[in-house]
Short mmCIF file of C-alpha atoms in Angstrom, two decimals:
data_model
loop_
_atom_site.label_atom_id
_atom_site.label_comp_id
_atom_site.label_asym_id
_atom_site.label_seq_id
_atom_site.Cartn_x
_atom_site.Cartn_y
_atom_site.Cartn_z
CA MET H 1376 39.93 81.34 41.78
CA SER H 1377 40.54 85.07 41.56
CA SER H 1378 42.29 87.05 38.90
CA ASP H 1379 43.89 89.35 41.46
CA SER H 1380 45.42 86.85 43.85
CA LEU H 1381 48.73 88.24 45.14
CA VAL H 1382 49.57 85.82 47.93
CA ALA H 1383 50.53 82.17 47.55
CA ASP H 1384 47.78 79.74 48.47
CA GLN H 1385 50.07 76.70 48.58
CA THR H 1386 50.95 75.32 51.97
CA ASP H 1387 54.60 75.23 50.89
CA HIS H 1388 54.72 79.04 50.77
CA PRO H 1389 52.17 80.32 53.29
CA GLY H 1390 51.63 84.07 53.08
CA GLU H 1391 54.62 84.69 50.84
CA GLU H 1392 54.08 87.48 48.33
CA ILE H 1393 54.14 86.47 44.69
CA ALA H 1394 56.84 88.24 42.69
CA VAL H 1395 56.06 86.82 39.25
CA THR H 1396 52.67 85.81 37.85
CA ALA H 1397 52.38 83.70 34.73
CA ALA H 1398 49.69 81.68 33.01
CA GLY H 1399 49.34 78.99 30.41
CA ALA H 1400 47.52 75.82 29.51
CA ILE H 1401 47.79 72.10 28.93
CA PRO H 1402 46.43 71.41 25.45
CA TRP H 1403 44.74 68.01 25.15
CA ARG H 1404 43.01 65.85 22.58
CA LEU H 1405 41.56 62.39 22.23
CA ASN H 1406 43.56 60.01 20.04
CA SER H 1407 41.96 59.87 16.60
CA ALA H 1408 42.39 56.09 16.45
CA ASN H 1409 41.20 55.49 19.99
CA GLU H 1410 38.96 58.21 21.37
CA ASP H 1411 39.26 56.85 24.89
CA GLU H 1412 43.00 57.58 24.88
CA LEU H 1413 43.93 61.01 26.19
CA GLU H 1414 46.94 62.86 24.80
CA VAL H 1415 48.53 66.09 25.98
CA LEU H 1416 50.89 68.48 24.24
CA LEU H 1417 54.40 69.08 25.53
CA ILE H 1418 56.50 71.94 24.19
CA HIS H 1419 60.28 72.10 23.95
CA ARG H 1420 61.92 75.42 24.74
CA PRO H 1421 65.40 75.76 23.20
CA ARG H 1422 66.39 78.56 25.56
CA TYR H 1423 66.11 76.22 28.54
CA ASP H 1424 66.31 72.88 26.68
CA ASP H 1425 63.32 71.66 28.66
CA TRP H 1426 59.89 70.10 28.18
CA SER H 1427 57.04 72.12 29.58
CA TRP H 1428 53.56 73.51 28.94
CA PRO H 1429 52.89 76.69 26.93
CA LYS H 1430 52.93 79.59 29.36
CA GLY H 1431 54.31 83.07 29.97
CA LYS H 1432 54.34 86.10 32.23
CA ILE H 1433 51.36 88.40 32.57
CA ASP H 1434 51.48 91.76 30.80
CA SER H 1435 50.54 95.04 32.43
CA GLY H 1436 46.79 95.63 32.26
CA GLU H 1437 46.05 91.99 31.55
CA THR H 1438 44.03 89.47 33.55
CA ILE H 1439 45.38 85.99 34.18
CA PRO H 1440 42.95 84.24 31.78
CA GLU H 1441 43.83 86.73 29.04
CA CYS H 1442 47.50 85.99 29.65
CA ALA H 1443 46.93 82.24 29.32
CA VAL H 1444 45.05 82.62 26.02
CA ARG H 1445 47.64 85.01 24.59
CA GLU H 1446 50.62 82.87 25.54
CA VAL H 1447 49.12 79.70 24.08
CA GLU H 1448 48.46 81.50 20.81
CA GLU H 1449 51.89 83.14 20.70
CA GLU H 1450 53.86 80.01 21.51
CA ILE H 1451 52.04 77.31 19.54
CA GLY H 1452 49.48 79.14 17.39
CA LEU H 1453 46.50 77.59 19.15
CA VAL H 1454 43.43 79.81 19.43
CA ALA H 1455 40.96 78.07 21.72
CA PRO H 1456 38.78 78.86 24.76
CA LEU H 1457 39.95 77.94 28.21
CA GLY H 1458 38.55 74.78 29.73
CA ILE H 1459 38.58 73.68 33.34
CA PRO H 1460 41.06 75.38 35.68
CA LEU H 1461 44.00 73.29 36.83
CA PRO H 1462 46.01 73.67 40.05
CA PRO H 1463 48.55 76.50 39.87
CA ILE H 1464 52.17 75.73 40.63
CA HIS H 1465 54.56 77.78 42.73
CA TYR H 1466 58.35 77.87 42.66
CA HIS H 1467 61.14 80.31 43.31
CA VAL H 1468 62.99 82.27 40.63
CA ALA H 1469 65.57 85.03 40.94
CA ALA H 1470 62.86 87.66 41.51
CA GLY H 1471 61.14 85.64 44.24
CA LEU H 1472 58.12 83.38 44.33
CA LYS H 1473 56.55 82.65 40.94
CA VAL H 1474 53.03 81.34 40.38
CA VAL H 1475 51.84 79.81 37.11
CA HIS H 1476 48.09 79.40 36.58
CA TYR H 1477 47.00 76.66 34.21
CA TRP H 1478 43.86 75.66 32.34
CA ALA H 1479 42.99 72.67 30.22
CA VAL H 1480 42.50 73.58 26.54
CA ASP H 1481 40.84 71.29 24.01
CA ALA H 1482 43.00 71.41 20.87
CA ASP H 1483 40.15 69.76 18.93
CA GLY H 1484 42.21 68.93 15.83
CA ALA H 1485 43.55 72.48 15.45
CA ALA H 1486 46.76 72.98 13.51
CA LEU H 1487 49.67 74.02 15.70
CA LEU H 1488 52.32 76.52 14.67
CA PRO H 1489 55.22 76.69 17.17
CA ASP H 1490 56.78 80.14 17.03
CA GLY H 1491 60.25 78.64 16.43
CA ARG H 1492 61.94 81.02 18.85
CA GLU H 1493 60.51 80.25 22.26
CA VAL H 1494 59.17 76.86 21.16
CA ASP H 1495 61.06 74.83 18.55
CA SER H 1496 59.12 71.56 18.74
CA VAL H 1497 56.01 70.00 20.24
CA MET H 1498 55.05 66.46 21.16
CA TRP H 1499 51.69 64.76 21.61
CA CYS H 1500 51.92 61.96 24.14
CA THR H 1501 50.04 60.15 26.86
CA PRO H 1502 49.86 61.76 30.32
CA GLU H 1503 52.09 58.98 31.67
CA LYS H 1504 54.83 59.76 29.15
CA ALA H 1505 54.43 63.50 29.69
CA ALA H 1506 54.91 63.04 33.44
CA ARG H 1507 58.24 61.33 32.78
CA LEU H 1508 59.45 63.98 30.33
CA LEU H 1509 58.45 67.16 32.14
CA SER H 1510 61.55 69.05 33.28
CA ASN H 1511 59.83 70.79 36.21
CA PRO H 1512 58.38 68.22 38.63
CA GLY H 1513 55.78 70.76 39.73
CA ASP H 1514 54.20 70.65 36.25
CA VAL H 1515 53.00 67.12 36.99
CA GLU H 1516 50.31 68.28 39.43
CA PRO H 1517 48.12 70.13 36.89
CA LEU H 1518 48.67 67.25 34.47
CA GLN H 1519 47.40 64.74 37.02
CA HIS H 1520 44.36 66.93 37.71
CA LEU H 1521 43.59 67.00 34.00
CA ALA H 1522 43.97 63.22 33.66
CA ASP H 1523 41.76 62.61 36.69
CA ALA H 1524 39.07 64.91 35.26
CA HIS H 1525 39.16 62.92 32.03
CA ALA H 1526 38.74 59.67 33.95
CA ARG H 1527 35.65 61.13 35.68
CA GLY H 1528 34.16 62.38 32.42
CA GLU H 1529 34.66 66.00 33.52
CA LEU H 1530 37.32 67.21 31.08
CA GLU H 1531 35.06 67.96 28.09
CA THR H 1532 33.11 71.01 29.23
CA TRP H 1533 31.41 74.15 28.01
CA PRO H 1534 31.39 77.49 29.88
CA LEU H 1535 28.35 79.21 31.39
CA LEU H 1536 29.25 82.73 32.49
CA VAL H 1537 27.25 84.98 34.82
CA LEU H 1538 28.12 88.65 34.66
CA ARG H 1539 27.00 91.65 36.69
CA HIS H 1540 26.73 94.75 34.53
CA ALA H 1541 29.50 97.33 34.71
CA LYS H 1542 29.28 100.42 36.90
CA ALA H 1543 26.23 102.53 36.06
CA LYS H 1544 25.45 106.16 36.75
CA PRO H 1545 24.07 106.58 40.29
CA ARG H 1546 20.34 106.17 40.75
CA SER H 1547 20.28 109.40 42.70
CA SER H 1548 21.44 111.40 39.67
CA TRP H 1549 19.11 109.74 37.16
CA THR H 1550 15.54 111.04 36.75
CA LYS H 1551 14.44 109.12 33.66
CA ALA H 1552 13.30 105.52 33.25
CA GLU H 1553 15.35 103.04 35.28
CA GLY H 1554 15.84 100.79 32.28
CA ASP H 1555 17.52 103.65 30.44
CA ARG H 1556 20.10 104.40 33.11
CA PRO H 1557 23.47 104.23 31.31
CA LEU H 1558 26.94 103.20 32.34
CA ALA H 1559 29.16 105.67 34.12
CA ALA H 1560 32.45 106.65 32.49
CA THR H 1561 34.17 104.00 34.61
CA GLY H 1562 31.56 101.49 33.52
CA VAL H 1563 32.22 102.20 29.85
CA ARG H 1564 35.90 101.35 30.41
CA GLN H 1565 34.89 98.28 32.40
CA ALA H 1566 32.70 97.12 29.52
CA GLN H 1567 35.70 97.23 27.19
CA ALA H 1568 37.69 95.18 29.71
CA VAL H 1569 34.79 92.74 30.08
CA GLY H 1570 34.85 92.30 26.31
CA ARG H 1571 38.53 91.37 26.37
CA LEU H 1572 38.10 88.97 29.29
CA LEU H 1573 35.13 87.19 27.72
CA ARG H 1574 37.34 86.19 24.79
CA ALA H 1575 39.06 83.71 27.10
CA TRP H 1576 35.92 81.53 26.97
CA LYS H 1577 34.44 82.71 23.66
CA PRO H 1578 30.72 82.50 24.48
CA VAL H 1579 28.78 82.01 21.24
CA ARG H 1580 25.54 83.41 22.62
CA ILE H 1581 24.55 86.07 25.15
CA VAL H 1582 21.38 86.34 27.19
CA THR H 1583 20.91 89.64 28.97
CA SER H 1584 18.54 91.97 30.72
CA PRO H 1585 17.32 94.46 28.11
CA TRP H 1586 18.07 97.39 30.40
CA LEU H 1587 20.67 99.71 28.92
CA ARG H 1588 23.42 99.17 31.48
CA CYS H 1589 23.42 95.41 30.85
CA VAL H 1590 23.26 95.70 27.07
CA ALA H 1591 26.08 98.28 27.09
CA THR H 1592 28.22 95.97 29.24
CA ILE H 1593 28.16 93.08 26.80
CA ALA H 1594 28.08 95.23 23.63
CA PRO H 1595 31.87 95.42 23.05
CA TYR H 1596 32.23 91.65 23.11
CA ALA H 1597 29.06 90.99 21.13
CA LYS H 1598 30.17 93.38 18.41
CA ALA H 1599 33.76 92.11 18.22
CA ALA H 1600 32.76 88.44 18.26
CA GLU H 1601 29.66 88.94 16.10
CA VAL H 1602 27.56 87.09 18.67
CA LYS H 1603 23.79 87.28 18.76
CA VAL H 1604 22.27 88.81 21.88
CA LYS H 1605 18.95 87.63 23.32
CA LEU H 1606 17.08 90.08 25.52
CA ASN H 1607 15.17 88.49 28.40
CA GLU H 1608 12.85 90.62 30.55
CA SER H 1609 13.05 88.04 33.35
CA LEU H 1610 16.60 89.23 34.04
CA THR H 1611 15.60 92.83 34.82
CA GLU H 1612 15.37 94.06 38.40
CA HIS H 1613 11.64 94.78 38.18
CA ARG H 1614 10.66 91.44 36.67
CA HIS H 1615 12.87 89.58 39.11
CA ASN H 1616 11.20 91.34 42.04
CA ARG H 1617 7.77 90.26 40.80
CA SER H 1618 8.58 86.80 39.45
CA PRO H 1619 11.94 85.41 40.68
CA HIS H 1620 10.90 81.95 39.48
CA LYS H 1621 10.99 83.27 35.90
CA THR H 1622 14.53 84.53 36.48
CA ALA H 1623 15.46 81.07 37.73
CA ALA H 1624 13.85 79.54 34.66
CA ALA H 1625 15.92 81.78 32.41
CA VAL H 1626 19.07 80.51 34.09
CA GLU H 1627 17.94 76.89 33.82
CA GLY H 1628 17.32 77.37 30.11
CA LEU H 1629 20.99 78.17 29.56
CA PHE H 1630 21.85 74.49 30.07
CA ASP H 1631 19.69 73.20 27.23
CA LYS H 1632 21.88 73.90 24.18
CA GLN H 1633 25.21 72.92 25.82
CA ARG H 1634 26.97 75.80 24.09
CA ALA H 1635 29.17 78.50 25.59
CA VAL H 1636 26.90 81.25 26.90
CA ALA H 1637 27.14 84.44 28.94
CA LEU H 1638 24.30 85.90 31.02
CA CYS H 1639 24.28 89.54 32.13
CA THR H 1640 22.00 90.76 34.88
CA HIS H 1641 21.67 93.05 37.92
CA ARG H 1642 22.84 92.77 41.52
CA PRO H 1643 19.33 92.20 42.99
CA ALA H 1644 18.83 89.19 40.71
CA LEU H 1645 22.14 87.53 41.56
CA PRO H 1646 20.93 85.54 44.62
CA THR H 1647 18.28 83.83 42.48
CA VAL H 1648 20.74 83.24 39.63
CA LEU H 1649 23.34 81.73 41.95
CA LYS H 1650 20.80 79.61 43.77
CA GLN H 1651 19.69 78.08 40.47
CA LEU H 1652 23.26 77.39 39.40
CA ALA H 1653 24.00 75.79 42.77
CA LYS H 1654 21.44 73.08 42.02
CA HIS H 1655 23.87 71.74 39.43
CA MET H 1656 26.92 71.68 41.71
CA SER H 1657 28.47 69.59 44.42
CA GLY H 1658 28.52 70.98 47.94
CA ARG H 1659 32.20 71.85 47.55
CA LEU H 1660 31.52 74.02 44.52
CA ARG H 1661 28.45 75.63 46.08
CA ASP H 1662 30.73 76.81 48.88
CA GLU H 1663 32.79 78.70 46.28
CA LEU H 1664 29.86 80.82 45.16
CA PRO H 1665 29.50 84.30 46.69
CA ASP H 1666 26.88 84.25 49.43
CA SER H 1667 26.58 87.85 50.60
CA ASP H 1668 25.60 91.18 49.08
CA PRO H 1669 26.75 92.52 46.60
CA PHE H 1670 27.69 88.98 45.41
CA LEU H 1671 29.63 90.36 42.45
CA ALA H 1672 31.29 93.72 41.89
CA PRO H 1673 30.29 95.71 38.79
CA GLY H 1674 31.74 93.98 35.75
CA GLU H 1675 32.71 90.88 37.73
CA MET H 1676 31.83 87.41 36.45
CA ILE H 1677 31.53 83.80 37.51
CA VAL H 1678 32.55 81.05 35.11
CA CYS H 1679 30.83 77.69 35.50
CA HIS H 1680 32.33 74.79 33.56
CA VAL H 1681 29.57 72.35 32.65
CA ALA H 1682 30.38 68.75 31.70
CA ARG H 1683 29.18 67.79 28.25
CA GLY H 1684 26.34 65.31 28.25
CA GLY H 1685 22.80 65.28 29.56
CA LYS H 1686 23.43 65.64 33.30
CA LYS H 1687 23.84 69.45 33.41
CA LYS H 1688 26.64 69.06 35.94
CA VAL H 1689 28.88 71.99 36.85
CA VAL H 1690 32.35 70.58 37.54
CA ALA H 1691 34.38 73.75 38.18
CA VAL H 1692 33.74 77.35 39.19
CA GLU H 1693 35.92 80.42 38.76
CA ARG H 1694 35.43 84.09 39.55
CA PHE H 1695 37.12 86.98 37.76
CA ARG H 1696 37.06 90.73 37.69
CA PRO H 1697 38.28 92.48 34.52
CA PHE H 1698 41.28 94.73 34.75
CA ASP H 1699 40.17 97.92 36.44
CA ASP H 1700 42.02 101.13 35.59
#
């Protein structure tokens, strides 16, 4: 799933340009009295007198995940990381074809504060009841995907993010130690954008190559979120060249704590990193991983959603590039 998709990928609208892009989420929780019972949150919009999911149009300079997080907070006061991606829906509006990207979001007992203007009431209900109440029939598809994931034990997840550092100054113009090569001016701006994008998944720990260009890439997020950063030499280019198995081990270690984590490394190490991640995926998901150089653009990231539990199973994969000025 790409943050810069501009053409419909639904068979109903092959090749049609998208005129309006929006994003939102389906908040969910497990019933406090019966934790096996899934509930989802419907919102009522007085302007349209309809039942829907929290969502809204993308702002200029914003990525789609950022839009989803912002809209959920603005409409119902829920501040929470994005969970597994859900199928986008497409339909026509006055401006043309509209696409709405959805994610599952674990409400986890959070208090909800509908804004009162765009959303005047909310309702927790079972997926079956929600399917009957939804005003737009297309909104049923992401709901069904969410319910099916719950039935498979793949709805409760934590994110593992792999990030390539932002654009650095060219090697040809740098005469000092390779580990001290800094970000280019473009890379500094990319790092700020990376920081904003990472907030969509709220990693609570960061593991990075200690080389300056990696540390500078994750610094804006780490500072803003007050997240501890662990430096790991196995993620540098030089150490990877000598001992790729240690790089693979560093990736494998990310699964142990089952907590949201971001890893930042270099292009030459990405094949080893991706190969290790692939061991935890189905063949379908492995096919979604980049398989040719440069694998990721500077500042680009892959988001792996890992099912909670002891199986270390990746159940969804996304790929995003921060807004590039």
